[in-house]
PDB file of C-alpha atoms in Angstrom:
ATOM      1  CA  UNK Y   1       0.747  -0.017  -0.152  1.00  0.00           C
ATOM      2  CA  UNK Y   2       1.106   4.016  -1.035  1.00  0.00           C
ATOM      3  CA  UNK Y   3       1.622   6.146   1.460  1.00  0.00           C
ATOM      4  CA  UNK Y   4      -1.985   7.883   1.724  1.00  0.00           C
ATOM      5  CA  UNK Y   5      -1.418  10.922   0.907  1.00  0.00           C
ATOM      6  CA  UNK Y   6      -0.678   9.580  -2.579  1.00  0.00           C
ATOM      7  CA  UNK Y   7      -4.295   8.284  -2.163  1.00  0.00           C
ATOM      8  CA  UNK Y   8      -4.879  11.381  -1.463  1.00  0.00           C
ATOM      9  CA  UNK Y   9      -3.057  13.617  -3.601  1.00  0.00           C
ATOM     10  CA  UNK Y  10      -4.010  11.734  -6.787  1.00  0.00           C
ATOM     11  CA  UNK Y  11      -7.854  12.202  -5.560  1.00  0.00           C
ATOM     12  CA  UNK Y  12      -7.443  16.500  -5.591  1.00  0.00           C
ATOM     13  CA  UNK Y  13      -6.252  16.131  -9.395  1.00  0.00           C
ATOM     14  CA  UNK Y  14      -8.941  14.897 -10.162  1.00  0.00           C
ATOM     15  CA  UNK Y  15     -11.159  16.329  -8.572  1.00  0.00           C
ATOM     16  CA  UNK Y  16      -9.540  19.620  -8.963  1.00  0.00           C
ATOM     17  CA  UNK Y  17      -7.496  20.694  -6.117  1.00  0.00           C
ATOM     18  CA  UNK Y  18      -6.901  20.515  -2.632  1.00  0.00           C
ATOM     19  CA  UNK Y  19     -10.015  22.752  -2.273  1.00  0.00           C
ATOM     20  CA  UNK Y  20     -12.907  21.461  -3.861  1.00  0.00           C
ATOM     21  CA  UNK Y  21     -11.997  18.046  -3.207  1.00  0.00           C
ATOM     22  CA  UNK Y  22     -11.737  18.541   0.772  1.00  0.00           C
ATOM     23  CA  UNK Y  23     -15.745  20.042  -0.188  1.00  0.00           C
ATOM     24  CA  UNK Y  24     -16.694  17.073  -1.617  1.00  0.00           C
ATOM     25  CA  UNK Y  25     -14.965  14.832   1.265  1.00  0.00           C
ATOM     26  CA  UNK Y  26     -16.941  17.721   3.532  1.00  0.00           C
ATOM     27  CA  UNK Y  27     -20.491  16.288   1.889  1.00  0.00           C
ATOM     28  CA  UNK Y  28     -21.014  13.692   3.560  1.00  0.00           C
ATOM     29  CA  UNK Y  29     -19.720  13.036   7.400  1.00  0.00           C
ATOM     30  CA  UNK Y  30     -20.380  11.142  10.388  1.00  0.00           C
ATOM     31  CA  UNK Y  31     -21.925  12.097  13.308  1.00  0.00           C
ATOM     32  CA  UNK Y  32     -20.294  12.608  16.613  1.00  0.00           C
ATOM     33  CA  UNK Y  33     -20.256   9.603  19.123  1.00  0.00           C
ATOM     34  CA  UNK Y  34     -22.931  11.330  21.144  1.00  0.00           C
ATOM     35  CA  UNK Y  35     -24.660  12.564  18.641  1.00  0.00           C
ATOM     36  CA  UNK Y  36     -24.953   9.056  17.472  1.00  0.00           C
ATOM     37  CA  UNK Y  37     -25.945   7.302  20.517  1.00  0.00           C
ATOM     38  CA  UNK Y  38     -28.990  10.360  21.081  1.00  0.00           C
ATOM     39  CA  UNK Y  39     -30.077   8.697  17.664  1.00  0.00           C
ATOM     40  CA  UNK Y  40     -34.338   7.155  18.984  1.00  0.00           C
ATOM     41  CA  UNK Y  41     -34.149   3.239  17.586  1.00  0.00           C
ATOM     42  CA  UNK Y  42     -36.881   4.170  15.274  1.00  0.00           C
ATOM     43  CA  UNK Y  43     -34.808   6.291  12.773  1.00  0.00           C
ATOM     44  CA  UNK Y  44     -32.215   3.323  12.698  1.00  0.00           C
ATOM     45  CA  UNK Y  45     -34.997   0.863  12.004  1.00  0.00           C
ATOM     46  CA  UNK Y  46     -36.283   4.031   9.054  1.00  0.00           C
ATOM     47  CA  UNK Y  47     -32.822   3.796   7.493  1.00  0.00           C
ATOM     48  CA  UNK Y  48     -33.047   0.158   7.320  1.00  0.00           C
ATOM     49  CA  UNK Y  49     -35.675   0.038   5.973  1.00  0.00           C
ATOM     50  CA  UNK Y  50     -34.978   2.490   3.358  1.00  0.00           C
ATOM     51  CA  UNK Y  51     -32.376   0.911   2.642  1.00  0.00           C
ATOM     52  CA  UNK Y  52     -33.646  -2.923   1.780  1.00  0.00           C
ATOM     53  CA  UNK Y  53     -36.266  -1.136  -0.126  1.00  0.00           C
ATOM     54  CA  UNK Y  54     -34.155   0.394  -2.249  1.00  0.00           C
ATOM     55  CA  UNK Y  55     -31.724  -2.372  -2.588  1.00  0.00           C
ATOM     56  CA  UNK Y  56     -32.048  -3.445  -6.422  1.00  0.00           C
ATOM     57  CA  UNK Y  57     -34.809  -1.072  -6.409  1.00  0.00           C
ATOM     58  CA  UNK Y  58     -35.367   2.364  -7.909  1.00  0.00           C
ATOM     59  CA  UNK Y  59     -34.842   4.641  -4.757  1.00  0.00           C
ATOM     60  CA  UNK Y  60     -36.780   7.205  -6.431  1.00  0.00           C
ATOM     61  CA  UNK Y  61     -39.048   5.391  -6.054  1.00  0.00           C
ATOM     62  CA  UNK Y  62     -38.681   5.327  -2.648  1.00  0.00           C
ATOM     63  CA  UNK Y  63     -38.424   8.194  -1.743  1.00  0.00           C
ATOM     64  CA  UNK Y  64     -41.718   9.382  -3.087  1.00  0.00           C
ATOM     65  CA  UNK Y  65     -43.281   7.025  -1.638  1.00  0.00           C
ATOM     66  CA  UNK Y  66     -41.073   7.990   1.564  1.00  0.00           C
ATOM     67  CA  UNK Y  67     -43.913   9.809   3.478  1.00  0.00           C
ATOM     68  CA  UNK Y  68     -46.501   6.304   3.181  1.00  0.00           C
ATOM     69  CA  UNK Y  69     -43.693   4.373   4.633  1.00  0.00           C
ATOM     70  CA  UNK Y  70     -43.838   6.065   7.934  1.00  0.00           C
ATOM     71  CA  UNK Y  71     -47.908   6.121   8.084  1.00  0.00           C
ATOM     72  CA  UNK Y  72     -47.852   2.427   7.461  1.00  0.00           C
ATOM     73  CA  UNK Y  73     -45.308   1.185   9.588  1.00  0.00           C
ATOM     74  CA  UNK Y  74     -46.047   3.976  12.867  1.00  0.00           C
ATOM     75  CA  UNK Y  75     -43.249   6.001  11.451  1.00  0.00           C
ATOM     76  CA  UNK Y  76     -41.581   2.354  12.787  1.00  0.00           C
ATOM     77  CA  UNK Y  77     -41.781   2.632  16.457  1.00  0.00           C
ATOM     78  CA  UNK Y  78     -39.840  -0.649  16.245  1.00  0.00           C
ATOM     79  CA  UNK Y  79     -42.190  -2.376  19.202  1.00  0.00           C
ATOM     80  CA  UNK Y  80     -45.157  -2.070  16.833  1.00  0.00           C
ATOM     81  CA  UNK Y  81     -43.676  -3.005  14.213  1.00  0.00           C
ATOM     82  CA  UNK Y  82     -41.798  -5.884  16.611  1.00  0.00           C
ATOM     83  CA  UNK Y  83     -45.112  -6.966  16.507  1.00  0.00           C
ATOM     84  CA  UNK Y  84     -46.517  -7.175  12.363  1.00  0.00           C
ATOM     85  CA  UNK Y  85     -48.698 -10.486  11.884  1.00  0.00           C
ATOM     86  CA  UNK Y  86     -48.879 -12.220   9.331  1.00  0.00           C
ATOM     87  CA  UNK Y  87     -52.077 -10.909   8.160  1.00  0.00           C
ATOM     88  CA  UNK Y  88     -51.196  -8.272   9.001  1.00  0.00           C
ATOM     89  CA  UNK Y  89     -47.427  -8.204   6.690  1.00  0.00           C
ATOM     90  CA  UNK Y  90     -50.131  -9.434   3.689  1.00  0.00           C
ATOM     91  CA  UNK Y  91     -52.732  -6.556   4.203  1.00  0.00           C
ATOM     92  CA  UNK Y  92     -49.344  -4.870   3.329  1.00  0.00           C
ATOM     93  CA  UNK Y  93     -47.894  -6.472   0.978  1.00  0.00           C
ATOM     94  CA  UNK Y  94     -51.048  -5.038  -1.020  1.00  0.00           C
ATOM     95  CA  UNK Y  95     -50.799  -1.200  -0.172  1.00  0.00           C
ATOM     96  CA  UNK Y  96     -50.078   0.298  -3.418  1.00  0.00           C
ATOM     97  CA  UNK Y  97     -48.562   3.503  -1.687  1.00  0.00           C
ATOM     98  CA  UNK Y  98     -45.988   1.217  -1.175  1.00  0.00           C
ATOM     99  CA  UNK Y  99     -43.357  -0.878  -1.762  1.00  0.00           C
ATOM    100  CA  UNK Y 100     -45.492  -4.190  -2.304  1.00  0.00           C
ATOM    101  CA  UNK Y 101     -42.709  -6.398  -1.556  1.00  0.00           C
ATOM    102  CA  UNK Y 102     -43.631  -9.005   0.838  1.00  0.00           C
ATOM    103  CA  UNK Y 103     -40.582  -9.943   1.456  1.00  0.00           C
ATOM    104  CA  UNK Y 104     -38.631  -6.514   2.025  1.00  0.00           C
ATOM    105  CA  UNK Y 105     -41.666  -6.497   4.732  1.00  0.00           C
ATOM    106  CA  UNK Y 106     -41.774  -9.046   6.542  1.00  0.00           C
ATOM    107  CA  UNK Y 107     -38.146  -8.308   7.135  1.00  0.00           C
ATOM    108  CA  UNK Y 108     -39.184  -5.754   9.659  1.00  0.00           C
ATOM    109  CA  UNK Y 109     -40.836  -7.316  12.226  1.00  0.00           C
ATOM    110  CA  UNK Y 110     -37.893  -9.786  12.273  1.00  0.00           C
ATOM    111  CA  UNK Y 111     -35.087  -5.980  12.676  1.00  0.00           C
ATOM    112  CA  UNK Y 112     -37.030  -4.445  14.483  1.00  0.00           C
ATOM    113  CA  UNK Y 113     -37.154  -6.981  17.294  1.00  0.00           C
ATOM    114  CA  UNK Y 114     -33.403  -6.381  16.857  1.00  0.00           C
ATOM    115  CA  UNK Y 115     -33.234  -3.603  17.968  1.00  0.00           C
ATOM    116  CA  UNK Y 116     -35.754  -4.170  20.915  1.00  0.00           C
ATOM    117  CA  UNK Y 117     -33.585  -7.038  21.773  1.00  0.00           C
ATOM    118  CA  UNK Y 118     -29.623  -4.555  21.365  1.00  0.00           C
ATOM    119  CA  UNK Y 119     -32.525  -2.073  23.173  1.00  0.00           C
ATOM    120  CA  UNK Y 120     -32.228  -4.791  26.184  1.00  0.00           C
ATOM    121  CA  UNK Y 121     -28.505  -5.762  26.211  1.00  0.00           C
ATOM    122  CA  UNK Y 122     -27.345  -2.414  26.586  1.00  0.00           C
ATOM    123  CA  UNK Y 123     -29.704   0.709  26.695  1.00  0.00           C
ATOM    124  CA  UNK Y 124     -30.474   1.255  23.096  1.00  0.00           C
ATOM    125  CA  UNK Y 125     -29.503  -0.045  19.973  1.00  0.00           C
ATOM    126  CA  UNK Y 126     -27.905   3.746  19.158  1.00  0.00           C
ATOM    127  CA  UNK Y 127     -25.960   3.317  21.792  1.00  0.00           C
ATOM    128  CA  UNK Y 128     -24.810   0.399  20.745  1.00  0.00           C
ATOM    129  CA  UNK Y 129     -23.555   1.002  17.022  1.00  0.00           C
ATOM    130  CA  UNK Y 130     -21.816   4.301  18.347  1.00  0.00           C
ATOM    131  CA  UNK Y 131     -19.663   3.165  20.998  1.00  0.00           C
ATOM    132  CA  UNK Y 132     -18.406  -0.262  18.491  1.00  0.00           C
ATOM    133  CA  UNK Y 133     -15.331   1.080  17.873  1.00  0.00           C
ATOM    134  CA  UNK Y 134     -13.978   1.170  13.827  1.00  0.00           C
ATOM    135  CA  UNK Y 135     -11.300  -0.636  13.694  1.00  0.00           C
ATOM    136  CA  UNK Y 136     -14.413  -3.603  14.282  1.00  0.00           C
ATOM    137  CA  UNK Y 137     -16.543  -2.007  11.958  1.00  0.00           C
ATOM    138  CA  UNK Y 138     -16.733  -5.741   9.951  1.00  0.00           C
ATOM    139  CA  UNK Y 139     -17.604  -7.380  13.351  1.00  0.00           C
ATOM    140  CA  UNK Y 140     -20.225  -5.274  13.284  1.00  0.00           C
ATOM    141  CA  UNK Y 141     -21.069  -5.543   9.956  1.00  0.00           C
ATOM    142  CA  UNK Y 142     -21.469  -8.991  10.783  1.00  0.00           C
ATOM    143  CA  UNK Y 143     -23.900  -9.000  13.506  1.00  0.00           C
ATOM    144  CA  UNK Y 144     -25.895  -6.972  11.145  1.00  0.00           C
ATOM    145  CA  UNK Y 145     -26.013  -9.829   8.579  1.00  0.00           C
ATOM    146  CA  UNK Y 146     -26.531 -12.389  11.423  1.00  0.00           C
ATOM    147  CA  UNK Y 147     -28.970 -10.997  13.604  1.00  0.00           C
ATOM    148  CA  UNK Y 148     -31.055  -8.243  10.992  1.00  0.00           C
ATOM    149  CA  UNK Y 149     -32.565  -9.727   8.077  1.00  0.00           C
ATOM    150  CA  UNK Y 150     -31.922  -7.960   4.149  1.00  0.00           C
ATOM    151  CA  UNK Y 151     -28.728  -5.653   5.916  1.00  0.00           C
ATOM    152  CA  UNK Y 152     -25.913  -7.592   5.094  1.00  0.00           C
ATOM    153  CA  UNK Y 153     -23.339  -6.401   2.485  1.00  0.00           C
ATOM    154  CA  UNK Y 154     -23.517  -3.004   0.557  1.00  0.00           C
ATOM    155  CA  UNK Y 155     -27.169  -2.353   2.608  1.00  0.00           C
ATOM    156  CA  UNK Y 156     -25.637  -3.564   6.193  1.00  0.00           C
ATOM    157  CA  UNK Y 157     -22.789  -0.770   4.939  1.00  0.00           C
ATOM    158  CA  UNK Y 158     -25.478   2.437   3.786  1.00  0.00           C
ATOM    159  CA  UNK Y 159     -27.277   1.363   7.319  1.00  0.00           C
ATOM    160  CA  UNK Y 160     -24.145   2.301   9.308  1.00  0.00           C
ATOM    161  CA  UNK Y 161     -23.413   4.926   7.113  1.00  0.00           C
ATOM    162  CA  UNK Y 162     -26.801   6.688   7.055  1.00  0.00           C
ATOM    163  CA  UNK Y 163     -27.200   7.240  10.425  1.00  0.00           C
ATOM    164  CA  UNK Y 164     -24.137   8.835  10.750  1.00  0.00           C
ATOM    165  CA  UNK Y 165     -21.517   5.428  11.208  1.00  0.00           C
ATOM    166  CA  UNK Y 166     -18.405   6.434   9.902  1.00  0.00           C
ATOM    167  CA  UNK Y 167     -17.991   3.068   7.432  1.00  0.00           C
ATOM    168  CA  UNK Y 168     -16.586   1.844   4.045  1.00  0.00           C
ATOM    169  CA  UNK Y 169     -18.717   1.067   1.843  1.00  0.00           C
ATOM    170  CA  UNK Y 170     -17.160  -1.049  -1.283  1.00  0.00           C
ATOM    171  CA  UNK Y 171     -19.164   0.392  -4.173  1.00  0.00           C
ATOM    172  CA  UNK Y 172     -17.047  -0.617  -7.599  1.00  0.00           C
ATOM    173  CA  UNK Y 173     -14.539   2.980  -7.033  1.00  0.00           C
ATOM    174  CA  UNK Y 174     -13.731   2.235  -3.877  1.00  0.00           C
ATOM    175  CA  UNK Y 175     -13.199  -1.714  -4.448  1.00  0.00           C
ATOM    176  CA  UNK Y 176     -10.858  -0.229  -7.294  1.00  0.00           C
ATOM    177  CA  UNK Y 177      -9.015   2.339  -5.657  1.00  0.00           C
ATOM    178  CA  UNK Y 178      -8.044  -1.462  -2.636  1.00  0.00           C
ATOM    179  CA  UNK Y 179      -7.199  -3.219  -6.226  1.00  0.00           C
ATOM    180  CA  UNK Y 180      -4.835  -0.525  -7.264  1.00  0.00           C
ATOM    181  CA  UNK Y 181      -3.656  -0.567  -3.244  1.00  0.00           C
ATOM    182  CA  UNK Y 182      -2.775  -4.195  -3.079  1.00  0.00           C
ATOM    183  CA  UNK Y 183      -5.288  -4.163  -0.561  1.00  0.00           C
ATOM    184  CA  UNK Y 184      -7.365  -6.974  -3.068  1.00  0.00           C
ATOM    185  CA  UNK Y 185      -7.281  -8.619  -5.650  1.00  0.00           C
ATOM    186  CA  UNK Y 186     -10.726  -8.935  -6.199  1.00  0.00           C
ATOM    187  CA  UNK Y 187     -14.344  -7.218  -5.260  1.00  0.00           C
ATOM    188  CA  UNK Y 188     -14.879  -8.287  -0.927  1.00  0.00           C
ATOM    189  CA  UNK Y 189     -16.732 -11.439  -1.521  1.00  0.00           C
ATOM    190  CA  UNK Y 190     -16.002 -13.273   1.906  1.00  0.00           C
ATOM    191  CA  UNK Y 191     -15.006 -13.616   5.749  1.00  0.00           C
ATOM    192  CA  UNK Y 192     -11.148 -12.860   4.700  1.00  0.00           C
ATOM    193  CA  UNK Y 193     -12.025  -9.605   2.079  1.00  0.00           C
ATOM    194  CA  UNK Y 194     -13.760  -7.632   4.040  1.00  0.00           C
ATOM    195  CA  UNK Y 195     -10.781  -8.285   7.024  1.00  0.00           C
ATOM    196  CA  UNK Y 196      -8.743  -7.514   4.983  1.00  0.00           C
ATOM    197  CA  UNK Y 197     -10.480  -4.307   3.835  1.00  0.00           C
ATOM    198  CA  UNK Y 198     -10.901  -3.320   7.948  1.00  0.00           C
ATOM    199  CA  UNK Y 199      -8.353  -3.650   8.217  1.00  0.00           C
ATOM    200  CA  UNK Y 200      -6.147  -1.496   5.736  1.00  0.00           C
ATOM    201  CA  UNK Y 201      -8.614   1.187   6.896  1.00  0.00           C
ATOM    202  CA  UNK Y 202      -7.228   0.922  10.023  1.00  0.00           C
ATOM    203  CA  UNK Y 203      -3.631   1.247   8.842  1.00  0.00           C
ATOM    204  CA  UNK Y 204      -4.801   4.869   7.028  1.00  0.00           C
ATOM    205  CA  UNK Y 205      -7.197   6.066   9.818  1.00  0.00           C
ATOM    206  CA  UNK Y 206      -3.756   5.379  12.422  1.00  0.00           C
ATOM    207  CA  UNK Y 207      -2.021   7.381  10.018  1.00  0.00           C
ATOM    208  CA  UNK Y 208      -4.194  10.170   9.102  1.00  0.00           C
ATOM    209  CA  UNK Y 209      -6.172  10.800  11.819  1.00  0.00           C
ATOM    210  CA  UNK Y 210      -9.238  10.083   9.306  1.00  0.00           C
ATOM    211  CA  UNK Y 211     -12.702   8.624  10.043  1.00  0.00           C
ATOM    212  CA  UNK Y 212     -13.497   6.266   8.223  1.00  0.00           C
ATOM    213  CA  UNK Y 213     -16.112   7.003   6.092  1.00  0.00           C
ATOM    214  CA  UNK Y 214     -13.900  10.595   4.874  1.00  0.00           C
ATOM    215  CA  UNK Y 215     -11.054   7.412   3.895  1.00  0.00           C
ATOM    216  CA  UNK Y 216     -12.957   5.814   1.707  1.00  0.00           C
ATOM    217  CA  UNK Y 217     -14.785   8.606   0.012  1.00  0.00           C
ATOM    218  CA  UNK Y 218     -11.402  10.173  -1.206  1.00  0.00           C
ATOM    219  CA  UNK Y 219     -11.029   6.317  -2.534  1.00  0.00           C
ATOM    220  CA  UNK Y 220     -13.859   6.464  -4.404  1.00  0.00           C
ATOM    221  CA  UNK Y 221     -12.729   9.958  -5.715  1.00  0.00           C
ATOM    222  CA  UNK Y 222      -9.126   9.039  -6.588  1.00  0.00           C
ATOM    223  CA  UNK Y 223     -10.368   6.597  -9.124  1.00  0.00           C
ATOM    224  CA  UNK Y 224     -10.485   7.935 -12.902  1.00  0.00           C
ATOM    225  CA  UNK Y 225     -13.917   8.229 -14.200  1.00  0.00           C
TER     226      UNK Y 225
END
């Protein structure tokens, strides 16, 4: 791996200079630990749902219907959503005001129960996520995949990014940069590959003092269009 300063220089050259690059980086910033810890758990469930429904589907359509999603799922109150029955799920799957994907709707009570369990174990799901160190982000992603539903891979990463957790996302450009730097030889497909990504991000974060969201975006910006 090259020093991260070399990657940063590549990104700055592609984006028109240091100032423009830093402005672009700053457009997506994670929350502080305290702000994230105080995020209501129903907003975490909302972002889980938004990202699950956007995966493989039009995010624009999901956004246009989002007020109806909020109404249909009691603003994503975890207790109300965890109590959804099969009959209620079937009824929601026929609701034209939301995206009628029964499998994804059925994931909502599972993910609500997951958040309620984290709240019982740690005071709140948000506090648990906030306290989990970036140096074990892969462990957090694994937990989301194993205890939630439809929260593996890119979706779990995007949920964490959306709620303000410093997170890498293995987009096409990020994977291209990681491959260029010798971290990966292929798109990550399992625990071993993600461990390599984690190790590289840990190294670059220590080297630069930047959080994982910033590092991920710089890597993406360093890849020519």
